[in-house]
mmCIF file of C-alpha atoms in Angstrom:
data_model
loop_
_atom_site.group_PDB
_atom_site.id
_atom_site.type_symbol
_atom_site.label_atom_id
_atom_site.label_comp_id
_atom_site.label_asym_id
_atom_site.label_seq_id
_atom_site.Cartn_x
_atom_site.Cartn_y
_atom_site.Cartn_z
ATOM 1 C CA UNK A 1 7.867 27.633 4.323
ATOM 2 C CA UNK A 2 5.436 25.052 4.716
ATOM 3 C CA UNK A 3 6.274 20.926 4.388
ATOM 4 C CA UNK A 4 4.930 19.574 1.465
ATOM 5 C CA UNK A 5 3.364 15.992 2.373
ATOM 6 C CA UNK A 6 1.964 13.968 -1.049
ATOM 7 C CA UNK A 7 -0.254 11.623 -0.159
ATOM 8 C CA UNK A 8 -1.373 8.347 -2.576
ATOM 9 C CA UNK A 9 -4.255 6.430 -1.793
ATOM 10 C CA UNK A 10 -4.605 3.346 -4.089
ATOM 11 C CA UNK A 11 -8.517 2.801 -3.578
ATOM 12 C CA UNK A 12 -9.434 -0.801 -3.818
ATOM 13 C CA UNK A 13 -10.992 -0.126 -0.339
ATOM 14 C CA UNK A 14 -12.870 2.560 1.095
ATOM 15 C CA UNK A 15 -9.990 2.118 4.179
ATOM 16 C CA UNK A 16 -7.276 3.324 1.900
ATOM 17 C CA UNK A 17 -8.538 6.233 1.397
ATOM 18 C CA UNK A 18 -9.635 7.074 4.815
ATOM 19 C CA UNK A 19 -6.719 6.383 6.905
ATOM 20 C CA UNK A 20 -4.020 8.368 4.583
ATOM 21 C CA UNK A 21 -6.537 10.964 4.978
ATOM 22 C CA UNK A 22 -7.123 10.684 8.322
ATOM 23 C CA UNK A 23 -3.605 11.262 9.288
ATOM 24 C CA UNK A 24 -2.851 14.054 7.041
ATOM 25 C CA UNK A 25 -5.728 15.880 7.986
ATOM 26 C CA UNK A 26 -4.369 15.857 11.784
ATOM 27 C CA UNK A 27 -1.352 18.003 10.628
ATOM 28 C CA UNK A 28 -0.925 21.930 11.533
ATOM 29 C CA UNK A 29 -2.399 24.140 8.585
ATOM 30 C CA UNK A 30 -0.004 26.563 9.007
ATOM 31 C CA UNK A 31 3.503 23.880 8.767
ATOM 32 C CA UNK A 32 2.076 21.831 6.306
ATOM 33 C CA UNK A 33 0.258 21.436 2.873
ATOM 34 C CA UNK A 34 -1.036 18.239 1.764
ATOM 35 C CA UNK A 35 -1.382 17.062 -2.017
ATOM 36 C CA UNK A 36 -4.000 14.317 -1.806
ATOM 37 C CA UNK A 37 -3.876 11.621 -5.220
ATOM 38 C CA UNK A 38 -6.899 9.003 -5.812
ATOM 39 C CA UNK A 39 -8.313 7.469 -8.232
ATOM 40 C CA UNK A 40 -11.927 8.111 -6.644
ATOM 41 C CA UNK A 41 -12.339 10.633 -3.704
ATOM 42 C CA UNK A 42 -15.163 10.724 -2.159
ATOM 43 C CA UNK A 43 -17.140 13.389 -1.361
ATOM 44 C CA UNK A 44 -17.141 12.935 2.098
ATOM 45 C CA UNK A 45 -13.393 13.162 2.251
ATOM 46 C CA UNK A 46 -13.464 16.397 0.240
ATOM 47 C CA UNK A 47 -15.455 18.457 2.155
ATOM 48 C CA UNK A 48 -14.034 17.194 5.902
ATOM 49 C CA UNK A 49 -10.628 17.953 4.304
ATOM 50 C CA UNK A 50 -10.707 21.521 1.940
ATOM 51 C CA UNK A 51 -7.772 22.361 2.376
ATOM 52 C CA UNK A 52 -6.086 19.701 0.718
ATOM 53 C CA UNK A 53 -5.131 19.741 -2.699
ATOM 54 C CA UNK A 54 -6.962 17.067 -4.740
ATOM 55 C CA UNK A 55 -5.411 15.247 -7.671
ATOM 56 C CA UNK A 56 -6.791 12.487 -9.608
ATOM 57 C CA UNK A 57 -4.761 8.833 -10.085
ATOM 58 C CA UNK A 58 -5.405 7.310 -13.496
ATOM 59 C CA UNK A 59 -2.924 4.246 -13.425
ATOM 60 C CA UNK A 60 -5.071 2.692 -10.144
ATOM 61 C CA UNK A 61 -6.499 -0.529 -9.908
ATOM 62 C CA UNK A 62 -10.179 -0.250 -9.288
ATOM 63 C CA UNK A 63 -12.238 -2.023 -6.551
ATOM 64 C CA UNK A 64 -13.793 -4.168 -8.981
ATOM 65 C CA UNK A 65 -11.605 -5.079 -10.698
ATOM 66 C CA UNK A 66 -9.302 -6.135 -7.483
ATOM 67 C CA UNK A 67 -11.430 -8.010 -5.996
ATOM 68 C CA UNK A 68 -12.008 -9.981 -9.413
ATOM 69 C CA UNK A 69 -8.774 -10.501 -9.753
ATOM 70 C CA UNK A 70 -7.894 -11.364 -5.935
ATOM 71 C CA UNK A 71 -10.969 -13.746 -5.955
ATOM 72 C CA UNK A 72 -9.410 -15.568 -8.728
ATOM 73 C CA UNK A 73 -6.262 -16.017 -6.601
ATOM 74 C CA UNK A 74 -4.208 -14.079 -8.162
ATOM 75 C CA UNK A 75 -2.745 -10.275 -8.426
ATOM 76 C CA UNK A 76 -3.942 -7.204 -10.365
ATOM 77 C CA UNK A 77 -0.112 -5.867 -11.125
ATOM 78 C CA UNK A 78 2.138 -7.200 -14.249
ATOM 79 C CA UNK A 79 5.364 -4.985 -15.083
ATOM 80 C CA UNK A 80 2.871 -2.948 -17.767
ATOM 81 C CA UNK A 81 0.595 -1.823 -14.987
ATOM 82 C CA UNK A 82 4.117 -1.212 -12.491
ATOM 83 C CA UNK A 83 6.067 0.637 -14.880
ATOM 84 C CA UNK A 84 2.618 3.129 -15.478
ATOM 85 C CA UNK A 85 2.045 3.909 -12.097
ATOM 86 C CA UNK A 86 5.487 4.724 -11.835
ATOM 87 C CA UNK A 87 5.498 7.166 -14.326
ATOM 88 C CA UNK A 88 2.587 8.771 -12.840
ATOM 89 C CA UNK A 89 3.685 9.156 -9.304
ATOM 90 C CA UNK A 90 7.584 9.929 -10.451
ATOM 91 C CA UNK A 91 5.133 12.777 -12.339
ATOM 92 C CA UNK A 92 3.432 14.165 -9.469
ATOM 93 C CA UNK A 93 6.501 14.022 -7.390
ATOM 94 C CA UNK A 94 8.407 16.108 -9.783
ATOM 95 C CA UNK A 95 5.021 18.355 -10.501
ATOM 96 C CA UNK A 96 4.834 18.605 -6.231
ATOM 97 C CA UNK A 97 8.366 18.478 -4.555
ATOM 98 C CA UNK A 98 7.136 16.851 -1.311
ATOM 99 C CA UNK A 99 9.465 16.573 1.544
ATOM 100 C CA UNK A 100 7.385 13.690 2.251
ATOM 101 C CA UNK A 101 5.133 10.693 0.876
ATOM 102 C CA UNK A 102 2.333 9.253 2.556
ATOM 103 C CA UNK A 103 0.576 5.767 0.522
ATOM 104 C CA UNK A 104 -1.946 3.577 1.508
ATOM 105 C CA UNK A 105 -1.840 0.622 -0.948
ATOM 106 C CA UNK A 106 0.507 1.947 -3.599
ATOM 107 C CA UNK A 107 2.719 -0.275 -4.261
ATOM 108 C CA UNK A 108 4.728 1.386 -6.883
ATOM 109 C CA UNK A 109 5.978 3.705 -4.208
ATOM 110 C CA UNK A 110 8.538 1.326 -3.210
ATOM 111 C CA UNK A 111 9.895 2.333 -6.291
ATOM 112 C CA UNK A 112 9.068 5.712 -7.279
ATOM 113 C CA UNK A 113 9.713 6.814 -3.808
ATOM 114 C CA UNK A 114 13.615 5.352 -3.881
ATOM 115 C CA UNK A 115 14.054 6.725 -7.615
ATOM 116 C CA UNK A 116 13.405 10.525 -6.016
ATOM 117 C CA UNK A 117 14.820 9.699 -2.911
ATOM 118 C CA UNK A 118 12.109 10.993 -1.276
ATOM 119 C CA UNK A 119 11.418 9.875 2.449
ATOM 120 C CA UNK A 120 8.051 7.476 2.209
ATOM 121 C CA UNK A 121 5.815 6.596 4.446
ATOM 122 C CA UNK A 122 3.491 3.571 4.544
ATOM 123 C CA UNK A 123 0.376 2.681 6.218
ATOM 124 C CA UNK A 124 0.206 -1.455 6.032
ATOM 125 C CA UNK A 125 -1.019 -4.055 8.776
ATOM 126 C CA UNK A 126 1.195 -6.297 11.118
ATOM 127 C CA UNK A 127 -0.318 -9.067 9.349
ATOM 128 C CA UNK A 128 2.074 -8.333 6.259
ATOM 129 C CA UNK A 129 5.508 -7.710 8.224
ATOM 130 C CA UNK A 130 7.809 -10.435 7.778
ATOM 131 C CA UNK A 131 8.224 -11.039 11.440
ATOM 132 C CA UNK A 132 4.740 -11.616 12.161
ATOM 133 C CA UNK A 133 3.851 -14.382 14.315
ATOM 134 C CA UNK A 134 0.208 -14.483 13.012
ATOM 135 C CA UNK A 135 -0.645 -17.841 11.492
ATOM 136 C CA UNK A 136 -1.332 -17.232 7.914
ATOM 137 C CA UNK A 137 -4.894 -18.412 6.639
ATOM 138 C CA UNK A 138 -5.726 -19.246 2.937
ATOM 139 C CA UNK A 139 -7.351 -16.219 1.299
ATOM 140 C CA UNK A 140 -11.143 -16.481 1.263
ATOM 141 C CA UNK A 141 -11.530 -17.326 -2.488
ATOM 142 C CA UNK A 142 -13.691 -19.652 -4.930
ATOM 143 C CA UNK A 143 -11.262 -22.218 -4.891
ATOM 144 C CA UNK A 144 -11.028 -22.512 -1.409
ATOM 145 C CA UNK A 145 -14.383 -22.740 -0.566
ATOM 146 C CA UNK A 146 -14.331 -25.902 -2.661
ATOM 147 C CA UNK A 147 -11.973 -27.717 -0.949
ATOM 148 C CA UNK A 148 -12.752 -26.419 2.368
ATOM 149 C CA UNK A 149 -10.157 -24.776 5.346
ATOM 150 C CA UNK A 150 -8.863 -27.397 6.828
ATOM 151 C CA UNK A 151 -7.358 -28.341 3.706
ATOM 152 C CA UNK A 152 -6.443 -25.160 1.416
ATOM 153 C CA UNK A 153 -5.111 -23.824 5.204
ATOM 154 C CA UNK A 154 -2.598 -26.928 5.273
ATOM 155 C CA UNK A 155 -1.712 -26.571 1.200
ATOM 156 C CA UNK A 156 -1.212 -22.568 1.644
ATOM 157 C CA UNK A 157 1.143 -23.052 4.699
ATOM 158 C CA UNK A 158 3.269 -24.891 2.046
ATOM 159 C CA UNK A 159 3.371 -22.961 -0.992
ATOM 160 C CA UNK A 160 2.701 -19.258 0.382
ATOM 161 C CA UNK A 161 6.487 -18.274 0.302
ATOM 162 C CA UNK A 162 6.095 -19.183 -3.306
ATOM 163 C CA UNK A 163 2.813 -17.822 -3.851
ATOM 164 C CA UNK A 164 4.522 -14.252 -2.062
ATOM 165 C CA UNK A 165 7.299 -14.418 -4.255
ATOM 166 C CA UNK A 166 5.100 -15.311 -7.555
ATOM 167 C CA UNK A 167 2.812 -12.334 -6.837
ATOM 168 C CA UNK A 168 5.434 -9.624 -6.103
ATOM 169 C CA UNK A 169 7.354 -10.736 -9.207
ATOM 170 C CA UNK A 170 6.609 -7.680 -11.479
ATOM 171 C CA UNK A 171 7.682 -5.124 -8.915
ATOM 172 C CA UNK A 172 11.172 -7.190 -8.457
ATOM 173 C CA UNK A 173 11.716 -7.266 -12.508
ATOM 174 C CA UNK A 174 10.165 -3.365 -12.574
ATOM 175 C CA UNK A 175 12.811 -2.486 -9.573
ATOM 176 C CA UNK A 176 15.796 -4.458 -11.929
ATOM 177 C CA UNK A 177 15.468 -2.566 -14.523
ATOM 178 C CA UNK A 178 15.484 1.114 -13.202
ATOM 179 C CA UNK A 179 18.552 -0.239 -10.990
ATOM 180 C CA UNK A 180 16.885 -0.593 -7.384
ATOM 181 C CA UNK A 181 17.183 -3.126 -5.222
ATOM 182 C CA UNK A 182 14.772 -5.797 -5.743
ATOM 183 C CA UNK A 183 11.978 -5.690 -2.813
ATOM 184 C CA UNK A 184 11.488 -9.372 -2.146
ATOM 185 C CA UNK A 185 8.532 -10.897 -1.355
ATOM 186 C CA UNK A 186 4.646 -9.664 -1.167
ATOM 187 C CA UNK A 187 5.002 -9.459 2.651
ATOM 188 C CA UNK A 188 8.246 -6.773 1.945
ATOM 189 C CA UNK A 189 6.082 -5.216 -0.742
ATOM 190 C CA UNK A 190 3.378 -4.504 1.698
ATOM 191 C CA UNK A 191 5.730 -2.959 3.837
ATOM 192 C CA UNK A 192 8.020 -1.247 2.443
ATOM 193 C CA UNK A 193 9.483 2.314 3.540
ATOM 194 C CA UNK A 194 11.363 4.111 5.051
ATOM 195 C CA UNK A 195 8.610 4.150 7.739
ATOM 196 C CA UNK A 196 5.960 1.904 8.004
ATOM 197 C CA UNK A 197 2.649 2.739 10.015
ATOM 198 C CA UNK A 198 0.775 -0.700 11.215
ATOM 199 C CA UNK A 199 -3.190 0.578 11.956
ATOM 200 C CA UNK A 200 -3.725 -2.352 14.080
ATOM 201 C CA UNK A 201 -4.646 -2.668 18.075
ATOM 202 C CA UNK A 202 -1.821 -2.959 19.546
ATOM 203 C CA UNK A 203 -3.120 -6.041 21.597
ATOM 204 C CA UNK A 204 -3.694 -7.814 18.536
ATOM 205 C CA UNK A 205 -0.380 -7.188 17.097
ATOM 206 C CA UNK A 206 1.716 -10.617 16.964
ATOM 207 C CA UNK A 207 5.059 -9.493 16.203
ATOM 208 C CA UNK A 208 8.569 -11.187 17.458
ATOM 209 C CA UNK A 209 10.239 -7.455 16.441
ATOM 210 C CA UNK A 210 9.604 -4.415 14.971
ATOM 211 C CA UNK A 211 12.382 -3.328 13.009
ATOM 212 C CA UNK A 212 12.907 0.738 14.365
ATOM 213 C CA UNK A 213 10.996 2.381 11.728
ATOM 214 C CA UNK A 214 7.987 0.594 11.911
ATOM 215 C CA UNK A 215 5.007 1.692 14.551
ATOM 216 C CA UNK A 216 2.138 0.649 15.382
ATOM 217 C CA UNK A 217 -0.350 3.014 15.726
ATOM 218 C CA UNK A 218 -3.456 1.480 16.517
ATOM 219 C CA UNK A 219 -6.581 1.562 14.177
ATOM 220 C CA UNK A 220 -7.289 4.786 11.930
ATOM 221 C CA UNK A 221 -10.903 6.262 12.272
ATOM 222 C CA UNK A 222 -12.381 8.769 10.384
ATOM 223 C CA UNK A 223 -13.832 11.331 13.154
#
């Protein structure tokens, strides 16, 4: 019997859909079958990969409307938008039976995933682990470019725990109420699983440590 791997690609970027892909389409045909969910696949992806199984996400946040949102220094997720994209992947999960979960960008996983007790996998960058020792710029948005780097740098340095905390705050009062653990900040919500991938050279990678499950395997190419 083959291992069932379900794969979630939230698509804000062209990257998220790539690397999940990417992966999964290394696997042996003949141990595994992959269930690939997207919002938007291209075609590309479709035809390189035909033996997948496609499915179509319609709880994602699109590109456009990310980056909107993200420009505006904010964050496209409120406990409406949590609680529906839970419902669709504790859907597909149930429709699918994976042995395994592979996301890129789906944050509801660190959820859904716990609520099935499925084993999940994450792809994230080291950027986002807690224990990174990469200095931590202000976000390239509007309000920034009005007061300049120097400045919004030395501000975000200040407020960014609370900023992290602020913007992962749906997930935390989503997590509450279907009785899991809270996840913590938007660092933690980046990478959260029960393994987390880091597609990142490794001699770029400023880490003090790694907790076990978490690997970094370099950057993710399409062929």
């Amino acid at each position: 019997m083959k291992t069932k791997i379900l794969v979630f690609s939230e698509t804000v970027t062209l990257a998220h859909v790539v690397r999940p892909a990417t992966l999964a389409g290394q696997l042996d045909l003949d141990q595994y079958h992959i269930t690939f969910a997207a919002s938007t696949i291209p075609e590309f992806i479709k035809n390189k990969y035909p033996h997948f199984e496609f499915i179509n996400l319609t709880t994602s946040v699109s590109q456009s409307q990310f980056m909107r949102v993200i420009n505006q220094g904010t964050f496209p997720y409120n406990k409406v938008k949590v609680r529906e994209q839970i419902t669709e992947d504790l859907s597909l999960i149930d429709q699918f039976k994976p042995d395994l979960i592979l996301g890129d960008f789906r944050f509801s996983l660190a959820i859904s995933a716990k609520l099935r007790k499925t084993p999940f996998i994450n792809i994230s960058n080291t950027i986002w682990n807690p224990s990174s020792t990469l200095p931590q710029q202000a976000p390239d948005i509007a309000i920034v470019n009005f007061f300049g780097s120097k400045i919004s740098n030395w501000v975000f340095k200040i407020i960014s725990p609370l900023i992290f905390w602020w913007m992962a705050r749906a997930f935390n009062q989503v997590a509450k109420e279907m009785c899991i653990t809270p996840i913590g900040n938007l660092m933690k919500l980046f990478t959260c699983g029960d393994y987390v991938l880091y597609a990142d050279t490794k001699s770029l990678v400023a880490s003090k440590v790694l907790p076990k499950s978490h690997y970094v395997v370099g950057p993710i190419h399409a062929d």
